[in-house]
Amino acid sequence: MTDETRTYAVPSRVAEGSPNLFPSMDAYREVSQDVKNDPDAFWLGVTKDRIAWRKEPTIGLDGSFHDIAKNQISWFGDGTLNITESCIDRHVDAHPDKVAIIWEGDEPGDGRTLTYRELHEEVCKTANALRELGLKKGERAIIYMGMVPEAAIAMLACARLGAVHSVVFGGFSAEALRDRILDCGAEIVITQDIGRRGGRDIPLKEVTVQATAATPSVKKVLVYKRTNTEVPWDHERDVWWHDAVNSASADCPAVECAAEDPLFILYTSGSTGKPKGLVHTCGGYLTWASFTHQEVFDLRDDDVYACVADVGWITGHSYIVYGPLANGATTLMFESTPLYPDAGRYWDVVQRHKVTVFYTAPTAIRALAAKGDDFVTKYDRSSLRVLGTVGEPINPAAWEWYYDVVGEGRCNIVDTWWQTETGGIMITPIACATPTRAGSATFPMVGIEPILLDDEARRIRGPGEGKLCVEFPWPGMARTVWGDHDRYVGTYFTTYKPYYFTGDGCRRDAQGYHWITGRVDDVLNVSGHRMGTAEFESALVSAEAVAEAAVVGFPHDIKGQGVYAYIVLQPGVDASDSIEAELKQVCRTAIGAHAVVDLFQIVPGLPKTRSGKVMRRILRKVAEGEPEKLGDVSTLADPSVVDAIVAGAKKL
Ligand code: WT7
């Protein structure tokens, strides 16, 4: 059993010599107090230090959670900038030959590096090419790519023009891609012929063709050539990257934007079937990404920083591209998987590139721990100083393996809690300062006031467990849902008004450590991939054989959560042998390759109250293998369905 009160002191080599704001817990507490006393002064100071503004802002926060229904929150509202000047131009002046991006391709050792000078040139050329294709300030471009440097270049090129990018994770299906294109009205789609991952081909261009069959807003499709595979081609609409970009001028003045102009839209799943396009804006987002990246990882000048997430998720935006580049760091982009060609790949990468800061997800840590220590220990990991984790709660056993085996007790672990909505890290250790506890995200970032609410929405002071909310605005928060501010307000600011409601549960122990307990809403977190139960359900009921479907999560040793689907068939339809395979395919088509149902159970009916509401609590308990804890079922319209559900329960 893990001792949850065991505290891990910061190893001395991690604690020593920090050039950053929080070399110690005392410094952290002091600054926390300063921010509380005068948040505007603090964040204005931070942003002026960190960001290359054209016109420096004089205003900090404008707005509050109380009137967010009417007024969007604004930070640094009178400032102007182009974020690429912060991420590239000034580093070209300061250190043109420093490596900006290390690309590790799918095959071990296949890759390339780009210096800040080279990145600048590529971004400028790509921006000119996009302008030539018609992309203008404020217009949207969808980026549907794998993990190639061109994905980051495309993001920055859009930002150079003041255009708004929306990266769609390369695992999403044609339908999912189409829905996102339609929702934001994209003018341009940027993709590649084929994506590579774990030795496999991902037909990105082909999926794009299907997705854009009826999307009138899309004028051009820019295609990066990753392989030599032939792909379907529309001579009117499609343009090769190498044709458009290579011939473009490398001189591209950056377009001046307002602090609150949108930088990107990123779609994420919630409690309905329709993903929300969260909008992040230029000034506040970049300030938060830059500040948190520097301080949490205790960034040093010569760090080789590797976050092995995908640019299709917020982690890739904030901690592969925007945070590290704003900080003039060397950031690694990883095209492959932790298991390709074998379970030693991460540590092979660490050894070859002398990685100092490594950031991954609990699901990968668990999968690798299960493969044994030899895959780790055969590589030299002595360069490592900081190990990060993000995406889902990390169980203490996985944390300890990361600490002891990967880090050999010489690294601090930063378990960083945050969300697509928060833009950047919110609750986290500071690498050089915070004594950690296995499985705890520890303490809030300065300026963040996490609050726990009990079932009656009363604030819990001191130790306790409840719904996690945030009390005050912070610069990195998403400002709205694209085209639907009411949905933004309804989702985040209505249940526990006037607080921001995260959707997570959290426990605070006697020493103030925070332990995230997982989602308390209908959002699933499968291998760090966020999906709504409603997304699965709407896919499943679209199948002809299905009358009703209810989907819940259950604990899964590697994935964190597995997906359990209860299916009511249409009258007259019998459960055939092929039904599960068919329904799996339905989810793949509607959502994507990552939307996998682990267990199906065909049931005679769903447990509903007399008013027709599905009692998900019952379905969850059965899926969790705890049917003895069902509680009161007497309010059900037909309690007998529960017996059938319990009797037919499935297990992995
Ligand atoms: C949800 C947000 C943050 C970038 C990747 C996921 C869960 C995230 C942690 C953590 C426990 C975590 C939460 C959160 N989560 N980090 N360190 N400990 N849970 O972003 O897709 O927006 O998902 O991921 O449940 O609400 P996302």
XYZ file of C-alpha atoms and ligand atoms in Angstrom:
679
model
C 0.000 0.000 0.000
C 1.204 3.480 -0.815
C 1.540 5.891 2.052
C -0.308 8.966 0.796
C 1.311 11.220 3.358
C 4.826 10.277 2.303
C 6.441 13.423 0.992
C 9.275 13.330 -1.537
C 11.772 16.124 -0.990
C 13.027 17.828 -4.145
C 16.271 16.039 -5.128
C 19.169 18.443 -4.585
C 20.302 18.526 -8.225
C 16.789 19.607 -9.210
C 16.510 22.221 -6.481
C 19.886 23.842 -7.088
C 20.492 26.890 -9.208
C 16.995 27.724 -10.384
C 17.020 30.967 -12.379
C 13.253 31.242 -12.096
C 10.671 32.874 -9.884
C 10.129 30.076 -7.378
C 13.461 28.619 -6.253
C 11.800 27.612 -2.968
C 8.403 27.099 -1.398
C 8.909 30.313 0.533
C 9.329 32.207 -2.715
C 6.242 30.478 -4.119
C 4.172 31.474 -1.084
C 5.446 35.012 -1.191
C 4.603 35.465 -4.865
C 1.191 33.824 -4.332
C 0.472 36.509 -1.788
C 1.661 39.271 -4.131
C -0.651 38.033 -6.878
C -3.582 37.922 -4.464
C -2.888 41.449 -3.309
C -2.701 42.925 -6.785
C -3.363 40.505 -9.649
C -3.407 43.204 -12.320
C -0.013 44.551 -11.351
C 1.446 41.063 -11.198
C 0.131 39.796 -14.537
C 0.894 43.039 -16.337
C 4.450 42.716 -15.055
C 4.665 39.094 -16.166
C 3.298 39.743 -19.627
C 5.538 42.742 -20.274
C 8.577 40.681 -19.209
C 7.694 37.633 -21.228
C 5.836 38.754 -24.342
C 6.956 40.964 -27.229
C 4.083 43.435 -27.373
C 3.756 45.926 -30.218
C 1.749 48.156 -27.922
C 2.191 47.274 -24.273
C -1.043 46.812 -22.347
C -1.931 49.079 -19.437
C -5.069 47.180 -18.436
C -4.983 43.808 -16.691
C -8.275 42.016 -16.138
C -11.529 43.433 -17.419
C -14.689 41.571 -16.428
C -15.610 39.005 -13.803
C -17.320 35.626 -13.517
C -20.389 37.441 -12.186
C -21.189 39.147 -15.468
C -19.554 36.690 -17.855
C -22.918 35.996 -19.509
C -22.905 39.540 -20.832
C -19.244 40.431 -21.027
C -16.406 38.228 -22.154
C -13.400 38.250 -19.852
C -10.565 40.326 -21.239
C -6.914 40.469 -20.238
C -4.439 43.100 -21.416
C -7.275 44.510 -23.524
C -5.490 47.599 -24.845
C -2.340 45.752 -25.932
C -1.461 44.697 -29.478
C 0.930 42.001 -30.652
C 1.593 39.227 -33.065
C 2.384 36.126 -31.077
C 4.907 34.847 -33.640
C 7.193 37.765 -32.788
C 7.308 36.402 -29.232
C 7.730 32.812 -30.397
C 10.251 33.337 -33.172
C 11.512 36.768 -34.260
C 13.056 37.890 -30.998
C 14.829 34.552 -30.596
C 16.269 34.914 -34.080
C 17.779 38.160 -32.849
C 19.031 36.660 -29.586
C 20.161 33.167 -30.626
C 19.503 32.412 -34.317
C 21.334 29.087 -34.292
C 19.739 27.634 -31.199
C 17.657 24.584 -32.072
C 13.978 25.437 -31.828
C 12.486 22.107 -32.857
C 13.987 18.639 -32.709
C 11.869 16.320 -34.787
C 12.031 12.626 -33.950
C 10.252 10.783 -36.751
C 8.409 7.518 -36.487
C 11.469 5.386 -37.244
C 14.105 5.650 -34.508
C 16.751 8.178 -35.485
C 14.802 9.478 -38.477
C 14.280 13.172 -38.032
C 15.658 16.656 -38.370
C 16.197 19.834 -36.419
C 15.172 23.406 -37.103
C 17.019 26.356 -35.611
C 15.154 29.506 -34.725
C 16.467 31.078 -37.926
C 15.199 28.156 -39.985
C 11.868 28.096 -38.184
C 11.454 31.802 -38.890
C 12.102 31.265 -42.566
C 9.699 28.321 -42.806
C 6.922 30.112 -40.951
C 7.265 33.242 -43.075
C 7.212 31.274 -46.325
C 4.232 29.231 -45.202
C 2.381 32.349 -44.115
C 3.003 33.927 -47.504
C 1.784 30.753 -49.194
C -1.380 30.755 -47.102
C -1.966 34.417 -47.871
C -1.559 33.597 -51.531
C -4.241 30.894 -51.094
C -6.557 33.562 -49.743
C -6.283 33.222 -45.970
C -6.920 36.508 -44.202
C -6.892 37.858 -40.672
C -9.740 36.437 -38.588
C -10.489 33.606 -41.013
C -10.204 29.994 -39.888
C -7.845 27.277 -41.049
C -8.210 23.658 -40.021
C -4.970 21.770 -39.453
C -5.395 18.006 -39.785
C -1.893 16.606 -39.589
C 0.346 14.170 -37.803
C 3.356 15.007 -35.683
C 5.599 16.659 -38.239
C 7.296 20.044 -37.766
C 5.048 21.372 -40.532
C 2.101 21.089 -38.135
C 3.752 23.583 -35.782
C 4.853 25.685 -38.748
C 1.266 25.745 -40.038
C -0.036 26.888 -36.646
C 2.509 29.683 -36.448
C 1.959 30.668 -40.089
C -1.759 31.144 -39.412
C -0.914 33.206 -36.343
C 1.519 35.294 -38.420
C -1.436 36.366 -40.576
C -3.777 36.848 -37.622
C -5.821 33.905 -38.904
C -7.381 31.471 -36.439
C -6.263 27.865 -36.530
C -8.132 24.841 -35.325
C -6.020 21.723 -35.107
C -8.003 18.506 -35.376
C -6.268 15.434 -33.942
C -5.228 13.078 -36.760
C -7.174 10.175 -35.225
C -10.543 11.849 -35.785
C -12.796 10.431 -38.473
C -14.054 12.173 -41.619
C -17.392 12.914 -39.956
C -15.758 14.452 -36.919
C -13.446 16.506 -39.128
C -16.369 17.675 -41.280
C -18.371 18.768 -38.223
C -15.466 20.886 -37.015
C -14.910 22.438 -40.441
C -18.599 23.323 -40.652
C -18.756 24.663 -37.110
C -15.932 27.151 -37.583
C -16.479 27.812 -41.301
C -12.869 27.135 -42.262
C -11.534 28.675 -45.484
C -8.537 26.387 -45.707
C -7.625 22.888 -44.605
C -3.967 22.040 -44.095
C -3.189 18.348 -44.104
C -0.614 15.833 -45.314
C -0.695 12.913 -47.703
C -0.148 10.222 -45.104
C 0.509 10.329 -41.401
C 3.009 7.922 -39.861
C 2.643 6.483 -36.399
C 3.960 3.278 -34.897
C 4.946 1.912 -38.301
C 1.478 2.483 -39.714
C 0.015 4.771 -42.330
C -2.777 7.166 -41.436
C -4.662 8.263 -44.576
C -5.003 11.943 -43.656
C -5.551 13.233 -47.188
C -8.114 10.576 -48.005
C -10.068 11.374 -44.845
C -9.862 15.073 -45.724
C -11.371 14.331 -49.141
C -14.331 12.605 -47.494
C -14.693 15.316 -44.861
C -14.715 18.168 -47.377
C -17.183 16.661 -49.841
C -19.848 19.127 -48.688
C -18.126 21.955 -46.861
C -18.704 25.040 -48.988
C -16.488 27.302 -46.883
C -13.313 25.390 -47.809
C -11.598 27.072 -50.760
C -8.182 25.395 -50.701
C -6.497 22.335 -49.248
C -2.759 22.594 -48.615
C -1.074 19.191 -48.508
C 2.311 18.415 -46.996
C 4.029 15.425 -48.572
C 5.263 13.093 -45.846
C 5.623 9.906 -47.920
C 5.698 8.821 -51.541
C 2.227 7.393 -51.507
C -0.216 8.484 -54.173
C -3.291 10.177 -52.775
C -6.568 11.375 -54.306
C -6.166 14.828 -55.811
C -8.480 17.665 -56.785
C -6.573 19.877 -59.227
C -8.820 22.860 -58.576
C -8.663 22.857 -54.824
C -5.574 20.961 -53.689
C -2.119 22.481 -53.511
C 1.137 20.733 -52.575
C 2.977 22.314 -49.669
C 6.323 22.015 -51.492
C 4.951 23.860 -54.512
C 3.279 26.671 -52.595
C 5.740 27.111 -49.729
C 9.132 26.519 -51.325
C 8.599 29.235 -53.911
C 7.174 31.752 -51.434
C 9.095 34.721 -50.109
C 10.734 34.386 -46.688
C 9.831 37.952 -45.919
C 6.483 38.133 -44.181
C 5.717 41.026 -41.854
C 3.577 39.876 -38.937
C 0.003 41.151 -38.796
C -0.745 43.225 -35.708
C -3.508 41.712 -33.551
C -5.426 42.872 -30.516
C -4.680 41.035 -27.274
C -8.172 39.565 -27.308
C -8.221 38.501 -30.970
C -8.690 34.734 -31.190
C -5.473 32.766 -31.665
C -7.052 29.356 -32.037
C -10.137 27.246 -31.595
C -9.752 23.788 -30.118
C -12.672 21.389 -30.023
C -13.220 19.311 -26.939
C -15.866 16.949 -25.654
C -18.487 17.773 -23.098
C -21.778 16.358 -21.909
C -23.569 16.666 -25.232
C -22.941 14.884 -28.519
C -21.608 18.067 -30.109
C -17.992 19.051 -29.348
C -17.380 22.634 -28.256
C -14.900 24.904 -29.987
C -13.075 26.612 -27.152
C -11.579 29.933 -28.128
C -8.177 31.038 -26.835
C -6.980 34.561 -27.458
C -3.535 35.925 -28.279
C -2.294 37.928 -25.299
C -3.608 36.106 -22.256
C -3.119 32.610 -23.624
C 0.487 33.169 -24.646
C 1.278 34.804 -21.314
C -0.113 31.807 -19.453
C 1.525 29.186 -21.671
C 4.888 30.925 -21.450
C 4.771 31.646 -17.710
C 3.625 28.184 -16.672
C 6.051 26.424 -19.011
C 8.961 28.365 -17.578
C 8.022 28.102 -13.919
C 6.496 24.628 -13.610
C 9.315 22.837 -15.417
C 11.865 25.279 -13.989
C 13.162 25.834 -17.503
C 16.917 26.362 -17.922
C 18.660 27.872 -20.955
C 20.235 24.640 -22.127
C 17.268 22.374 -21.492
C 16.215 19.855 -24.103
C 12.527 19.767 -23.471
C 10.347 16.904 -24.744
C 6.591 16.743 -24.481
C 5.392 13.611 -26.259
C 1.766 14.657 -26.618
C 0.083 15.329 -29.970
C -0.431 18.846 -31.341
C -4.068 17.856 -31.849
C -4.677 18.313 -28.130
C -4.209 21.328 -25.882
C -1.043 19.836 -24.359
C 0.553 19.978 -27.779
C -0.536 23.589 -28.294
C 0.629 24.938 -24.952
C 3.598 22.718 -24.140
C 5.056 21.607 -27.458
C 4.518 24.737 -29.508
C 3.481 27.979 -27.835
C 4.966 27.822 -24.314
C 8.385 26.436 -25.266
C 8.801 28.641 -28.341
C 7.711 31.759 -26.474
C 10.453 30.854 -24.007
C 13.090 30.370 -26.699
C 13.496 26.754 -25.660
C 14.440 23.646 -27.626
C 11.265 21.596 -28.007
C 11.066 18.043 -29.305
C 8.262 16.789 -31.536
C 7.721 13.038 -31.452
C 5.925 11.340 -34.310
C 5.846 7.819 -32.918
C 4.384 5.900 -29.980
C 5.861 4.766 -26.659
C 5.779 1.154 -27.862
C 7.344 1.507 -31.309
C 9.475 -0.348 -32.167
C 9.461 -1.494 -28.541
C 8.804 -0.250 -25.021
C 12.217 1.386 -24.840
C 11.459 4.107 -27.391
C 10.974 7.035 -24.994
C 14.246 6.303 -23.213
C 16.048 5.792 -26.498
C 14.876 9.297 -27.429
C 15.961 10.644 -24.032
C 19.436 9.130 -24.446
C 20.007 10.225 -28.048
C 18.766 13.785 -27.610
C 19.936 14.200 -23.987
C 16.471 15.216 -22.892
C 16.362 17.104 -19.579
C 12.614 17.633 -19.162
C 10.218 14.897 -20.232
C 6.427 15.256 -20.208
C 4.017 12.385 -20.863
C 0.696 10.886 -19.729
C -0.184 8.342 -17.029
C -1.589 5.886 -19.568
C 1.813 5.660 -21.275
C 3.581 5.308 -17.932
C 1.298 2.423 -16.940
C 1.666 0.704 -20.306
C 5.461 0.940 -20.072
C 5.644 -0.145 -16.440
C 3.765 -3.285 -17.449
C 6.534 -4.120 -19.949
C 9.218 -4.335 -17.282
C 12.158 -2.211 -16.175
C 14.741 -3.531 -18.628
C 13.390 -1.419 -21.463
C 14.120 1.632 -19.328
C 17.371 0.759 -17.632
C 19.236 -0.183 -20.793
C 19.236 3.494 -21.821
C 21.148 6.347 -20.240
C 18.689 8.701 -18.571
C 21.187 10.745 -16.612
C 20.287 13.914 -18.548
C 16.763 13.936 -17.053
C 15.945 16.468 -14.342
C 12.165 16.919 -14.477
C 9.472 14.348 -15.300
C 5.993 15.617 -16.073
C 2.634 13.924 -16.259
C -0.726 15.175 -17.486
C -4.106 14.135 -18.801
C -5.668 12.001 -16.088
C -5.161 11.107 -12.464
C -1.929 9.175 -11.989
C -2.220 6.260 -9.604
C 0.462 6.174 -6.892
C 1.976 2.913 -8.192
C 2.562 4.414 -11.651
C 3.906 7.610 -10.071
C 6.375 5.630 -7.981
C 7.549 3.642 -10.996
C 8.110 6.892 -12.909
C 9.988 8.319 -9.943
C 12.095 5.288 -8.991
C 12.709 3.481 -12.266
C 12.651 6.201 -14.920
C 14.031 8.991 -12.735
C 16.128 6.810 -10.427
C 15.025 9.087 -7.615
C 17.048 11.949 -9.132
C 14.200 13.867 -10.769
C 11.198 15.677 -9.424
C 7.824 14.733 -10.844
C 5.383 17.435 -11.841
C 1.840 16.069 -11.979
C 0.159 18.940 -13.787
C -3.603 19.299 -13.597
C -5.301 21.464 -16.203
C -7.766 21.355 -19.117
C -8.348 22.493 -22.674
C -10.455 25.237 -21.131
C -7.727 26.502 -18.809
C -5.156 26.998 -21.578
C -2.312 25.928 -19.324
C -1.300 24.344 -16.053
C -3.393 25.198 -12.979
C -2.534 22.851 -10.106
C 0.999 21.504 -10.085
C 4.279 21.123 -8.317
C 7.029 23.601 -9.185
C 9.880 21.321 -10.284
C 12.655 22.914 -8.239
C 10.595 23.768 -5.176
C 7.612 21.575 -4.361
C 7.948 18.464 -2.189
C 5.704 15.961 -3.957
C 3.334 13.192 -2.966
C 2.722 10.171 -5.206
C -0.496 10.852 -7.115
C -1.073 14.431 -6.019
C -1.058 17.487 -8.271
C -0.041 19.347 -5.078
C -0.686 23.117 -5.057
C -2.267 25.785 -7.253
C -0.302 27.913 -9.661
C 0.108 31.420 -8.290
C -3.015 33.454 -8.956
C -5.245 30.364 -9.044
C -7.740 29.859 -6.249
C -9.115 26.311 -6.429
C -12.214 25.802 -4.335
C -14.004 22.607 -3.382
C -17.786 22.565 -3.124
C -19.810 19.907 -1.354
C -23.063 18.434 -2.678
C -24.986 21.439 -1.416
C -22.541 23.759 -3.185
C -21.078 24.897 0.116
C -17.432 25.808 0.112
C -15.181 23.333 1.925
C -12.365 25.064 3.766
C -9.330 23.002 4.688
C -9.266 19.252 4.064
C -12.203 17.614 2.292
C -13.466 16.325 -1.033
C -15.817 17.983 -3.489
C -16.395 19.476 -6.909
C -13.411 21.430 -8.136
C -14.084 25.057 -9.088
C -11.898 28.096 -9.638
C -12.709 31.397 -7.983
C -11.105 34.089 -10.149
C -10.281 34.618 -13.831
C -6.717 33.971 -15.054
C -5.060 35.137 -18.281
C -4.999 31.729 -20.001
C -8.668 30.803 -19.673
C -10.747 30.114 -22.792
C -12.906 33.152 -23.495
C -15.928 31.565 -25.131
C -17.241 28.675 -27.191
C -16.961 29.531 -30.870
C -20.306 30.882 -32.038
C -22.108 29.944 -28.828
C -21.299 32.072 -25.807
C -24.451 30.844 -24.048
C -23.147 27.306 -24.145
C -19.861 28.464 -22.643
C -21.677 30.241 -19.831
C -24.085 27.346 -19.336
C -21.364 24.724 -19.199
C -18.849 26.415 -16.949
C -20.440 29.277 -15.061
C -23.992 28.267 -14.229
C -23.932 25.136 -12.025
C -21.776 26.746 -9.339
C -22.260 30.399 -10.135
C -20.173 32.563 -9.887
C -17.318 30.065 -9.987
C -15.747 28.346 -12.961
C -16.744 24.671 -12.685
C -14.068 22.284 -13.949
C -16.117 19.077 -14.169
C -13.568 17.330 -11.924
C -13.708 16.089 -8.362
C -10.856 16.830 -5.985
C -9.708 16.028 -2.461
C -7.546 18.299 -0.359
C -5.551 16.713 2.433
C -4.543 18.140 5.784
C -1.357 19.642 4.344
C -3.202 21.318 1.481
C -2.162 18.841 -1.241
C -4.722 18.459 -4.029
C -5.680 15.011 -5.315
C -7.795 15.055 -8.480
C -10.321 12.220 -8.310
C -11.527 12.339 -11.935
C -14.516 13.675 -13.835
C -17.814 14.077 -12.062
C -19.745 14.779 -15.279
C -20.446 12.653 -18.346
C -16.998 13.060 -19.799
C -14.775 10.007 -20.261
C -11.030 10.061 -20.096
C -9.678 7.079 -21.991
C -5.892 6.956 -22.274
C -5.903 10.705 -21.740
C -8.351 11.154 -24.632
C -11.369 13.130 -23.620
C -14.679 11.899 -25.040
C -18.286 12.476 -24.085
C -20.545 9.572 -23.214
C -23.123 11.432 -25.313
C -20.833 11.308 -28.348
C -20.676 7.528 -28.103
C -24.403 7.280 -27.484
C -25.364 9.408 -30.455
C -23.052 7.309 -32.647
C -24.468 4.030 -31.343
C -28.137 4.946 -31.751
C -27.436 5.917 -35.349
C -27.024 2.179 -36.042
C -30.211 0.651 -37.406
C -30.248 -2.248 -34.964
C -30.008 -0.017 -31.904
C -33.015 1.455 -30.115
C -31.235 2.943 -27.118
C -27.693 3.157 -25.828
C -26.084 4.303 -22.606
C -22.337 4.573 -22.184
C -20.351 4.829 -18.967
C -16.705 4.547 -17.951
C -15.146 1.868 -15.777
C -11.675 1.602 -14.202
C -9.104 0.201 -16.627
C -5.574 -0.788 -15.562
C -3.772 0.796 -18.499
C -6.205 3.226 -20.096
C -7.383 4.741 -16.827
C -10.959 4.399 -17.989
C -12.530 1.868 -20.309
C -15.788 2.355 -22.182
C -18.817 0.232 -21.312
C -21.866 0.392 -23.612
C -25.343 -0.817 -22.702
C -27.367 -1.490 -25.821
C -31.115 -1.942 -26.241
C -31.827 -3.489 -29.635
C -34.763 -2.514 -31.833
C -37.809 -4.733 -31.405
C -37.435 -7.828 -33.538
C -33.657 -7.508 -33.840
C -31.696 -10.359 -32.307
C -28.171 -10.002 -31.007
C -25.997 -11.387 -33.791
C -22.356 -12.417 -33.504
C -21.303 -9.514 -35.627
C -23.184 -6.797 -33.776
C -20.260 -5.768 -31.572
C -17.913 -5.431 -34.522
C -20.557 -3.398 -36.359
C -21.079 -1.074 -33.431
C -17.346 -0.627 -32.931
C -17.112 0.444 -36.540
C -20.000 2.879 -36.060
C -18.053 4.663 -33.273
C -14.902 4.685 -35.370
C -16.751 6.271 -38.254
C -18.585 8.860 -36.189
C -15.767 9.833 -33.832
C -12.426 8.285 -34.710
C -9.949 5.484 -34.201
C -9.484 6.378 -30.534
C -13.194 5.892 -29.774
C -13.136 2.232 -28.775
C -15.900 0.552 -26.775
C -14.263 -2.082 -24.550
C -17.386 -3.883 -23.383
C -20.862 -4.231 -24.851
C -23.844 -5.525 -22.965
C -27.150 -6.111 -24.716
C -29.893 -5.325 -22.195
C -33.699 -5.578 -22.329
C -34.052 -1.953 -21.219
C -32.255 0.905 -19.502
C -32.920 1.702 -15.853
C -35.131 4.774 -16.002
C -36.978 6.851 -13.479
C -40.699 7.285 -13.983
C -39.974 10.569 -15.679
C -37.804 8.730 -18.199
C -34.351 9.779 -17.017
C -31.668 7.100 -17.297
C -30.161 6.388 -13.880
C -26.528 6.331 -14.875
C -25.408 5.704 -11.307
C -26.742 2.149 -11.607
C -25.038 1.578 -14.942
C -21.773 2.888 -13.548
C -21.853 0.617 -10.512
C -22.492 -2.456 -12.653
C -19.702 -1.497 -15.070
C -17.382 -0.911 -12.129
C -18.121 -4.464 -10.957
C -19.869 -3.309 -7.784
C -23.509 -4.330 -8.293
C -23.878 -4.720 -4.534
C -23.562 -0.942 -4.233
C -26.509 -0.011 -6.443
C -28.342 1.783 -3.684
C -32.023 2.557 -3.881
C -33.649 1.362 -7.109
C -37.253 1.641 -5.956
C -37.859 4.869 -7.865
C -37.294 3.115 -11.191
C -40.155 2.728 -13.619
C -39.264 -0.954 -14.072
C -36.886 -2.262 -11.374
C -36.743 -5.681 -13.063
C -34.367 -4.429 -15.790
C -31.767 -4.003 -13.057
C -31.755 -7.736 -12.350
C -31.178 -8.472 -16.007
C -28.394 -5.883 -16.174
C -26.659 -7.262 -13.096
C -27.034 -10.854 -14.319
C -25.516 -10.109 -17.720
C -22.715 -7.799 -16.567
C -19.532 -8.003 -18.633
C -15.930 -7.982 -17.462
C -12.673 -7.580 -19.339
C -9.278 16.670 -18.089
C -9.002 17.677 -19.145
C -4.670 19.097 -19.688
C -4.220 18.637 -20.948
C -4.636 17.260 -21.340
C -6.081 16.960 -21.097
C -8.026 15.366 -16.627
C -5.764 16.455 -16.830
C -4.811 15.797 -14.994
C -4.002 15.486 -13.874
C -5.810 14.330 -12.956
C -6.132 15.309 -15.009
C -9.107 16.082 -15.845
C -9.413 17.273 -16.721
N -6.679 15.724 -16.169
N -4.636 16.502 -16.128
N -2.732 15.900 -13.782
N -4.554 14.755 -12.870
N -6.630 14.573 -13.993
O -6.902 18.037 -21.443
O -8.598 16.863 -22.831
O -9.107 19.093 -21.794
O -8.932 17.021 -20.386
O -8.187 15.773 -17.989
O -10.208 15.252 -15.720
O -10.706 17.795 -16.519
P -8.434 17.788 -21.694
